[in-house]
Coordinates of N, CA and C in Angstrom, one line a residue:
M26 N -16.9 -40.4 -17.4 CA -16.3 -40.1 -18.6 C -15.5 -38.7 -18.5
Q27 N -16.1 -37.8 -17.9 CA -15.6 -36.6 -17.8 C -14.4 -36.5 -16.9
N28 N -14.4 -37.3 -15.7 CA -13.4 -37.4 -14.8 C -12.2 -38.1 -15.5
D29 N -12.6 -39.1 -16.4 CA -11.5 -39.9 -17.0 C -10.7 -38.9 -18.0
M30 N -11.4 -38.1 -18.7 CA -10.8 -37.0 -19.6 C -9.9 -36.1 -18.9
K31 N -10.3 -35.6 -17.7 CA -9.8 -34.7 -16.9 C -8.5 -35.3 -16.5
S32 N -8.5 -36.5 -16.1 CA -7.2 -37.1 -15.2 C -6.3 -37.2 -16.6
T33 N -6.8 -37.7 -17.8 CA -5.8 -37.8 -18.8 C -5.1 -36.5 -19.2
I34 N -5.8 -35.4 -19.2 CA -5.3 -34.1 -19.6 C -4.3 -33.8 -18.5
Q35 N -4.6 -33.9 -17.4 CA -3.8 -33.6 -16.2 C -2.5 -34.4 -16.2
A36 N -2.6 -35.6 -16.6 CA -1.4 -36.5 -16.7 C -0.4 -35.9 -17.8
A37 N -1.1 -35.8 -19.1 CA -0.5 -35.2 -20.2 C 0.3 -33.8 -19.9
V38 N -0.4 -33.0 -19.2 CA 0.3 -31.8 -18.8 C 1.5 -32.0 -18.0
A39 N 1.3 -32.7 -16.9 CA 2.3 -33.0 -15.8 C 3.5 -33.5 -16.6
E40 N 3.3 -34.4 -17.5 CA 4.3 -35.0 -18.3 C 5.1 -34.0 -19.3
A41 N 4.5 -33.0 -19.7 CA 5.1 -32.0 -20.6 C 5.7 -31.1 -19.8
V42 N 5.1 -30.8 -18.7 CA 5.9 -29.8 -17.6 C 7.1 -30.6 -17.2
E43 N 7.1 -31.7 -16.9 CA 8.4 -32.4 -16.4 C 9.4 -32.6 -17.4
K44 N 8.8 -32.8 -18.7 CA 10.0 -32.7 -19.6 C 10.7 -31.3 -19.9
T45 N 9.9 -30.2 -19.9 CA 10.3 -28.8 -19.9 C 11.4 -28.6 -18.9
M46 N 11.0 -28.9 -17.6 CA 11.7 -28.6 -16.4 C 12.9 -29.3 -16.5
G47 N 12.9 -30.6 -16.9 CA 14.1 -31.3 -17.1 C 15.1 -30.7 -18.0
R48 N 14.6 -30.2 -19.3 CA 15.4 -29.5 -20.2 C 15.9 -28.1 -19.7
Q49 N 15.2 -27.4 -18.9 CA 15.7 -26.3 -18.2 C 16.6 -26.4 -17.2
L50 N 16.6 -27.4 -16.5 CA 17.6 -27.9 -15.5 C 18.8 -28.1 -16.0
E51 N 18.7 -29.0 -17.3 CA 19.9 -29.3 -18.0 C 20.6 -28.0 -18.4
L52 N 20.0 -27.1 -19.0 CA 20.6 -25.8 -19.6 C 21.1 -25.0 -18.4
L53 N 20.5 -25.0 -17.3 CA 20.9 -24.3 -16.1 C 22.2 -25.0 -15.6
A54 N 22.4 -26.2 -15.7 CA 23.5 -26.9 -15.3 C 24.7 -26.6 -16.2
R55 N 24.5 -26.4 -17.4 CA 25.6 -26.0 -18.4 C 26.1 -24.6 -18.1
Q56 N 24.9 -23.7 -17.8 CA 25.3 -22.2 -17.6 C 26.0 -22.1 -16.2
L57 N 25.7 -22.8 -15.3 CA 26.5 -22.8 -14.0 C 27.8 -23.2 -14.2
E58 N 28.1 -24.3 -15.2 CA 29.4 -24.8 -15.3 C 30.2 -23.8 -16.0
L59 N 29.6 -23.1 -16.9 CA 30.4 -22.0 -17.6 C 30.7 -20.9 -16.7
L60 N 29.7 -20.6 -15.8 CA 29.9 -19.3 -14.8 C 31.0 -19.8 -13.8
G61 N 30.9 -21.0 -13.6 CA 32.1 -21.6 -12.7 C 33.5 -21.5 -13.3
K62 N 33.6 -21.7 -14.6 CA 34.9 -21.6 -15.3 C 35.4 -20.1 -15.3
I63 N 34.4 -19.2 -15.8 CA 34.6 -17.8 -15.7 C 35.0 -17.3 -14.4
A64 N 34.3 -17.7 -13.3 CA 34.8 -17.3 -12.0 C 36.3 -17.7 -11.7
Q65 N 36.4 -18.9 -12.0 CA 37.8 -19.5 -11.7 C 38.9 -18.6 -12.6
F66 N 38.6 -18.4 -13.9 CA 39.4 -17.5 -14.6 C 39.8 -16.1 -14.0
L67 N 38.8 -15.5 -13.6 CA 38.9 -14.3 -12.9 C 39.3 -14.4 -11.6
G68 N 39.5 -15.4 -10.9 CA 40.1 -15.5 -9.5 C 39.0 -15.4 -8.5
I69 N 37.9 -15.6 -8.7 CA 36.7 -15.3 -7.7 C 36.3 -16.6 -7.3
E70 N 36.0 -16.7 -5.9 CA 35.6 -17.9 -5.5 C 34.2 -18.3 -5.9
S71 N 34.0 -19.5 -6.3 CA 32.7 -19.9 -6.8 C 32.2 -20.7 -5.7
G72 N 30.8 -20.9 -5.9 CA 30.0 -21.8 -4.9 C 28.6 -21.2 -4.7
P73 N 27.7 -22.0 -4.1 CA 26.4 -21.5 -3.8 C 26.3 -20.6 -2.7
A74 N 27.2 -21.0 -1.6 CA 27.2 -20.2 -0.3 C 27.7 -18.7 -0.6
H75 N 28.7 -18.6 -1.5 CA 29.2 -17.2 -1.7 C 28.3 -16.5 -2.6
A76 N 27.6 -17.0 -3.7 CA 26.8 -16.3 -4.4 C 25.5 -15.6 -3.6
A77 N 25.2 -16.5 -2.5 CA 24.0 -16.0 -1.7 C 24.6 -15.0 -0.7
S78 N 25.7 -15.1 -0.2 CA 26.1 -14.1 0.8 C 27.3 -12.9 0.2
A79 N 27.1 -12.8 -1.1 CA 28.0 -11.7 -1.8 C 27.4 -10.4 -1.3
P80 N 28.2 -9.4 -1.0 CA 27.6 -8.2 -0.6 C 27.1 -7.3 -1.9
K81 N 26.2 -6.6 -1.6 CA 25.7 -5.9 -2.8 C 26.4 -4.6 -2.8
R82 N 26.6 -3.9 -3.9 CA 27.3 -2.6 -3.9 C 26.5 -1.6 -3.6
A83 N 26.8 -0.9 -2.4 CA 26.2 0.2 -2.1 C 26.6 1.4 -2.5
P84 N 25.8 2.5 -2.9 CA 26.4 3.7 -3.6 C 27.2 4.4 -2.6
V85 N 28.4 5.0 -3.0 CA 29.2 5.7 -2.2 C 28.6 7.2 -2.0
P86 N 28.4 7.7 -0.9 CA 27.8 9.1 -0.7 C 29.0 10.1 -1.0
P87 N 28.4 11.5 -1.7 CA 29.6 12.1 -2.1 C 30.2 12.8 -1.0
P88 N 31.4 13.4 -1.1 CA 32.1 13.9 -0.1 C 31.6 15.1 0.6
T89 N 30.5 15.8 0.0 CA 29.9 16.9 0.6 C 28.8 16.5 1.6
S90 N 28.7 15.2 1.5 CA 27.5 14.7 2.6 C 27.9 14.8 4.0
K91 N 27.0 15.2 4.8 CA 27.2 15.4 6.2 C 26.9 14.1 7.0
R92 N 26.5 13.0 6.5 CA 26.4 11.9 7.2 C 27.6 11.0 7.0
P93 N 27.8 10.2 8.0 CA 29.1 9.2 7.9 C 28.8 8.1 6.8
P94 N 29.8 7.6 6.3 CA 29.6 6.6 5.2 C 29.1 5.4 5.8
A95 N 28.3 4.6 5.2 CA 27.6 3.4 5.7 C 28.8 2.3 5.7
P96 N 28.8 1.4 6.8 CA 29.9 0.5 6.8 C 29.4 -0.7 5.9
A97 N 30.5 -1.2 5.2 CA 30.3 -2.3 4.2 C 29.9 -3.5 5.0
T98 N 29.1 -4.3 4.3 CA 28.8 -5.6 4.9 C 29.5 -6.8 4.1
G99 N 30.1 -7.7 5.0 CA 30.6 -8.8 4.2 C 32.0 -8.5 3.9
H100 N 32.7 -9.4 3.4 CA 34.1 -9.2 2.8 C 34.2 -9.1 1.2
A101 N 35.0 -8.2 0.8 CA 35.2 -8.1 -0.6 C 36.0 -9.3 -1.2
P102 N 35.5 -9.8 -2.3 CA 36.1 -10.7 -3.0 C 37.5 -10.6 -3.3
K103 N 38.3 -11.6 -3.4 CA 39.9 -11.4 -3.6 C 40.0 -11.4 -5.3
R104 N 40.6 -10.6 -5.8 CA 40.9 -10.4 -7.1 C 42.4 -10.3 -7.3
P105 N 42.9 -10.9 -8.4 CA 44.4 -10.7 -8.7 C 44.6 -9.3 -9.0
A106 N 45.9 -8.8 -8.9 CA 46.3 -7.6 -9.0 C 46.1 -7.1 -10.5
S107 N 46.0 -8.0 -11.5 CA 45.9 -7.7 -12.8 C 44.6 -7.4 -13.1
V108 N 43.6 -7.5 -12.4 CA 42.2 -7.2 -12.8 C 41.9 -5.8 -12.0
P109 N 41.6 -4.8 -13.1 CA 41.2 -3.4 -12.5 C 39.9 -3.4 -11.9
V110 N 39.7 -2.7 -10.8 CA 38.4 -2.5 -10.1 C 37.8 -1.0 -10.3
R111 N 36.7 -1.1 -10.7 CA 36.1 0.2 -10.9 C 35.0 0.5 -9.8
K112 N 35.3 1.6 -9.3 CA 34.3 2.1 -8.3 C 33.2 3.0 -8.8
W113 N 31.9 2.6 -8.8 CA 31.0 3.4 -9.2 C 30.5 4.3 -8.1
V114 N 30.2 5.6 -8.5 CA 29.6 6.5 -7.3 C 28.6 7.1 -8.0
K115 N 27.3 7.0 -7.5 CA 26.3 7.5 -7.8 C 26.1 9.1 -7.3
Q116 N 26.0 10.1 -8.3 CA 25.9 11.3 -7.8 C 24.4 11.7 -7.5
E117 N 24.3 12.4 -6.2 CA 23.1 12.8 -5.7 C 22.6 14.2 -6.4
A118 N 21.4 14.3 -6.8 CA 21.1 15.5 -7.2 C 20.8 16.6 -6.1
A119 N 21.3 17.9 -6.3 CA 21.0 19.0 -5.3 C 19.4 19.2 -5.2
P120 N 19.2 19.5 -3.9 CA 17.6 19.5 -3.7 C 17.2 20.9 -4.4
K121 N 16.1 21.0 -5.0 CA 15.6 22.2 -5.7 C 15.1 23.0 -4.7
P122 N 15.5 24.3 -4.8 CA 14.8 25.4 -3.8 C 13.4 25.4 -4.0
T123 N 12.7 25.7 -2.9 CA 11.2 25.9 -3.0 C 10.9 27.3 -3.3
R124 N 10.0 27.5 -4.1 CA 9.6 29.2 -4.5 C 8.4 29.4 -3.8
T125 N 8.4 30.7 -3.2 CA 7.2 31.0 -2.7 C 6.2 31.9 -3.6
K126 N 6.9 32.4 -4.6 CA 6.2 33.1 -5.6 C 6.5 32.6 -7.1
A127 N 5.7 32.5 -8.0 CA 6.2 32.1 -9.3 C 6.9 33.3 -10.0
A128 N 8.1 32.9 -10.6 CA 8.8 33.9 -11.2 C 8.2 34.2 -12.6
P129 N 8.3 35.4 -13.0 CA 7.9 35.9 -14.3 C 8.6 35.3 -15.5
Q130 N 7.8 34.9 -16.4 CA 8.5 34.2 -17.7 C 9.1 35.4 -18.4
K131 N 10.4 35.1 -18.8 CA 11.2 36.0 -19.5 C 10.9 35.6 -21.0
R132 N 10.4 36.6 -21.9 CA 10.3 36.5 -23.3 C 11.1 37.3 -24.0
R133 N 11.5 36.7 -25.2 CA 12.2 37.7 -26.2 C 11.5 38.4 -27.2
G134 N 11.9 39.6 -27.4 CA 11.3 40.3 -28.4 C 10.2 41.2 -27.8
R135 N 9.3 41.7 -28.7 CA 8.3 42.5 -28.5 C 7.0 41.8 -28.0
P136 N 6.4 42.0 -26.9 CA 5.1 41.3 -26.6 C 4.0 41.4 -27.7
P137 N 3.4 40.3 -27.8 CA 2.2 40.4 -28.8 C 1.2 41.6 -28.9
A138 N 0.8 42.1 -27.7 CA -0.1 43.3 -27.6 C 0.6 44.4 -27.9
A139 N 1.9 44.7 -27.5 CA 2.6 45.9 -27.9 C 2.8 46.0 -29.3
A140 N 3.1 45.0 -30.1 CA 3.1 44.8 -31.4 C 2.0 45.5 -32.1
R141 N 0.8 45.0 -31.8 CA -0.3 45.4 -32.5 C -0.7 46.9 -32.1
T142 N -0.6 47.4 -30.9 CA -0.9 48.8 -30.6 C 0.3 49.6 -31.2
A143 N 1.2 49.3 -31.3 CA 2.4 50.3 -31.9 C 2.1 50.4 -33.3
T144 N 1.6 49.4 -33.9 CA 1.5 49.8 -35.5 C 0.2 50.6 -35.7
A145 N -0.7 50.4 -34.8 CA -1.9 51.2 -35.0 C -1.8 52.5 -34.5
A146 N -1.2 52.6 -33.3 CA -1.3 53.9 -32.5 C -0.1 54.8 -33.3
A147 N 0.9 54.4 -33.6 CA 2.1 55.2 -34.1 C 2.3 55.1 -35.5
P148 N 1.8 55.8 -36.5 CA 2.1 55.6 -38.0 C 3.6 55.9 -38.1
S149 N 4.1 55.2 -39.0 CA 5.5 55.5 -39.4 C 5.7 56.5 -40.4
S150 N 6.8 57.1 -40.5 CA 6.9 58.2 -41.5 C 7.6 57.7 -42.8
S151 N 7.4 56.6 -43.0 CA 8.0 56.0 -44.3 C 7.3 56.4 -45.6
A152 N 8.1 56.4 -46.6 CA 7.4 56.9 -47.9 C 6.1 56.0 -48.4
A153 N 6.3 54.8 -48.0 CA 5.1 53.9 -48.5 C 3.8 54.2 -47.8
T154 N 3.9 54.7 -46.5 CA 2.7 55.0 -45.8 C 2.0 56.4 -46.3
S155 N 2.8 57.4 -46.8 CA 2.3 58.5 -47.2 C 1.8 58.4 -48.6
V156 N 1.9 57.4 -49.2 CA 1.3 57.2 -50.5 C -0.1 56.7 -50.4
A157 N -1.0 57.5 -50.9 CA -2.4 57.0 -50.8 C -2.9 56.3 -52.1
Y158 N -3.3 55.1 -51.7 CA -3.8 54.2 -52.8 C -5.3 54.5 -53.2
A159 N -5.6 54.3 -54.5 CA -6.8 54.6 -55.1 C -7.3 53.3 -55.7
E160 N -8.7 53.1 -55.7 CA -9.1 51.9 -56.2 C -8.9 52.0 -57.9
G161 N -8.7 50.7 -58.2 CA -8.2 50.3 -59.6 C -6.5 50.6 -59.9
Q162 N -5.9 51.1 -59.0 CA -4.4 51.3 -59.1 C -3.6 50.2 -59.2
E163 N -2.8 49.9 -60.2 CA -1.9 48.8 -60.3 C -0.6 48.9 -59.1
V164 N -0.5 47.9 -58.4 CA 0.3 47.9 -57.3 C 1.1 46.3 -57.4
R165 N 2.2 46.4 -56.7 CA 2.9 45.1 -56.3 C 2.8 45.0 -54.8
Y166 N 2.6 43.8 -54.2 CA 2.6 43.4 -52.8 C 3.6 42.3 -52.6
K167 N 3.9 42.2 -51.3 CA 4.8 41.1 -50.9 C 3.9 40.2 -50.0
Q168 N 4.2 38.9 -50.3 CA 3.6 37.9 -49.4 C 4.4 36.7 -49.4
G169 N 4.9 36.3 -48.2 CA 5.7 35.1 -48.1 C 7.0 35.6 -48.7
R170 N 7.6 34.7 -49.6 CA 8.9 34.9 -50.3 C 8.7 35.5 -51.6
G171 N 7.5 35.9 -52.1 CA 7.5 36.4 -53.4 C 6.7 37.8 -53.5
S172 N 6.6 38.3 -54.5 CA 5.9 39.6 -54.7 C 4.9 39.2 -56.0
F173 N 3.8 39.9 -55.9 CA 2.8 39.8 -57.0 C 2.3 41.0 -57.4
S174 N 1.7 41.1 -58.7 CA 1.0 42.4 -59.4 C -0.4 42.1 -58.7
A175 N -1.0 43.3 -58.5 CA -2.4 43.3 -58.2 C -2.9 44.8 -58.5
K176 N -4.4 44.7 -58.4 CA -5.2 46.0 -58.5 C -5.9 46.3 -57.2
V177 N -5.8 47.5 -56.8 CA -6.4 47.9 -55.7 C -8.0 47.7 -55.9
T178 N -8.7 47.4 -54.9 CA -10.3 47.0 -54.9 C -10.8 47.9 -53.8
A179 N -10.1 48.1 -52.8 CA -10.6 48.9 -51.5 C -9.5 49.4 -50.7
V180 N -9.7 50.4 -50.1 CA -8.6 51.1 -49.2 C -9.2 51.4 -47.8
D181 N -8.7 50.8 -46.7 CA -9.1 51.2 -45.3 C -8.1 52.0 -44.7
K182 N -8.1 53.3 -44.5 CA -7.1 54.2 -44.0 C -7.0 53.9 -42.5
E183 N -8.2 53.7 -41.8 CA -8.1 53.6 -40.3 C -7.3 52.4 -40.0
A184 N -7.6 51.2 -40.7 CA -6.9 50.1 -40.3 C -5.5 50.0 -41.0
R185 N -5.3 50.9 -41.9 CA -4.1 51.0 -42.7 C -3.7 49.7 -43.6
T186 N -5.0 49.3 -44.1 CA -4.8 48.2 -45.0 C -5.5 48.4 -46.5
V187 N -5.0 47.5 -47.5 CA -5.4 47.6 -48.9 C -6.0 46.3 -49.1
T188 N -7.2 46.4 -49.8 CA -7.7 45.1 -50.4 C -7.3 45.1 -51.8
L189 N -6.7 43.8 -52.3 CA -6.2 43.7 -53.6 C -6.9 42.5 -54.3
A190 N -6.8 42.7 -55.7 CA -7.4 41.5 -56.6 C -5.9 41.2 -57.3
R191 N -5.4 40.0 -57.1 CA -4.3 39.5 -57.7 C -4.5 39.3 -59.3
V192 N -3.6 39.9 -60.0 CA -3.7 39.9 -61.5 C -3.7 38.5 -62.1
S193 N -2.9 37.6 -61.6 CA -2.7 36.2 -62.2 C -3.8 35.4 -62.0
D194 N -4.4 35.5 -60.7 CA -5.7 34.6 -60.7 C -7.0 35.3 -60.1
G195 N -6.9 36.5 -59.8 CA -7.9 37.2 -59.3 C -8.4 37.1 -57.9
R196 N -7.5 36.4 -57.2 CA -7.6 36.2 -55.7 C -7.7 37.5 -54.9
K197 N -8.6 37.6 -53.9 CA -8.6 38.9 -53.1 C -7.8 38.7 -51.9
V198 N -7.1 39.5 -51.7 CA -6.2 39.6 -50.5 C -6.3 40.9 -49.7
V199 N -6.0 40.9 -48.3 CA -5.8 42.1 -47.6 C -4.5 42.3 -47.2
R200 N -3.8 43.4 -47.4 CA -2.4 43.5 -47.0 C -2.1 45.0 -46.4
P201 N -1.3 44.9 -45.5 CA -1.1 46.4 -44.9 C -0.4 47.2 -45.8
F202 N -0.2 48.5 -45.6 CA 0.3 49.5 -46.4 C 1.8 49.2 -46.6
D203 N 2.5 48.9 -45.5 CA 3.9 48.7 -45.6 C 4.3 47.6 -46.6
K204 N 3.5 46.6 -46.8 CA 3.7 45.5 -47.7 C 3.3 45.6 -49.1
V205 N 2.7 46.9 -49.3 CA 2.0 47.2 -50.9 C 3.0 48.4 -51.4
M206 N 3.5 48.4 -52.7 CA 4.2 49.5 -53.3 C 3.6 49.7 -54.7
P207 N 3.5 51.1 -55.0 CA 3.0 51.3 -56.3 C 3.8 50.5 -57.4
A208 N 3.2 50.1 -58.6 CA 3.9 49.4 -59.7 C 4.7 50.3 -60.6

């Protein structure tokens, strides 16, 4: 029973494959006919022997190359003079020089460590830094694109920062002296 079922399935699969292959061969025959007409229009010899022996396009070496050009294999197909021929040349990339030591990265602007030490080490002589803030004092401070009203809750003269309580919502923020100005 099982062998009978197996042979029936194999026969059905073989029949389906045969139908599919027949349809594909029919489509290929149509495509070959169209390709033959196109080749005839372009003046290219068509045929199965020509397609198999057609030379592949070899990249033309650049003129600065020291090796002699490779000889072309086979004959070039004949084209009428009205058909332009484009020659494609593949550019070879120049070899990258090998480095023995890694080059230092060039960065723009002030290095991050220098920015921190410069503000802490050298106090600026601007008028805002000479102002001493007292607890409870009304001030305005800048943050982002806006400025806000606030009251001073604590002052840290060593770190040159002021702890503020925003008037609008009571939020506590710590700002440097140069971002805070008396109201």
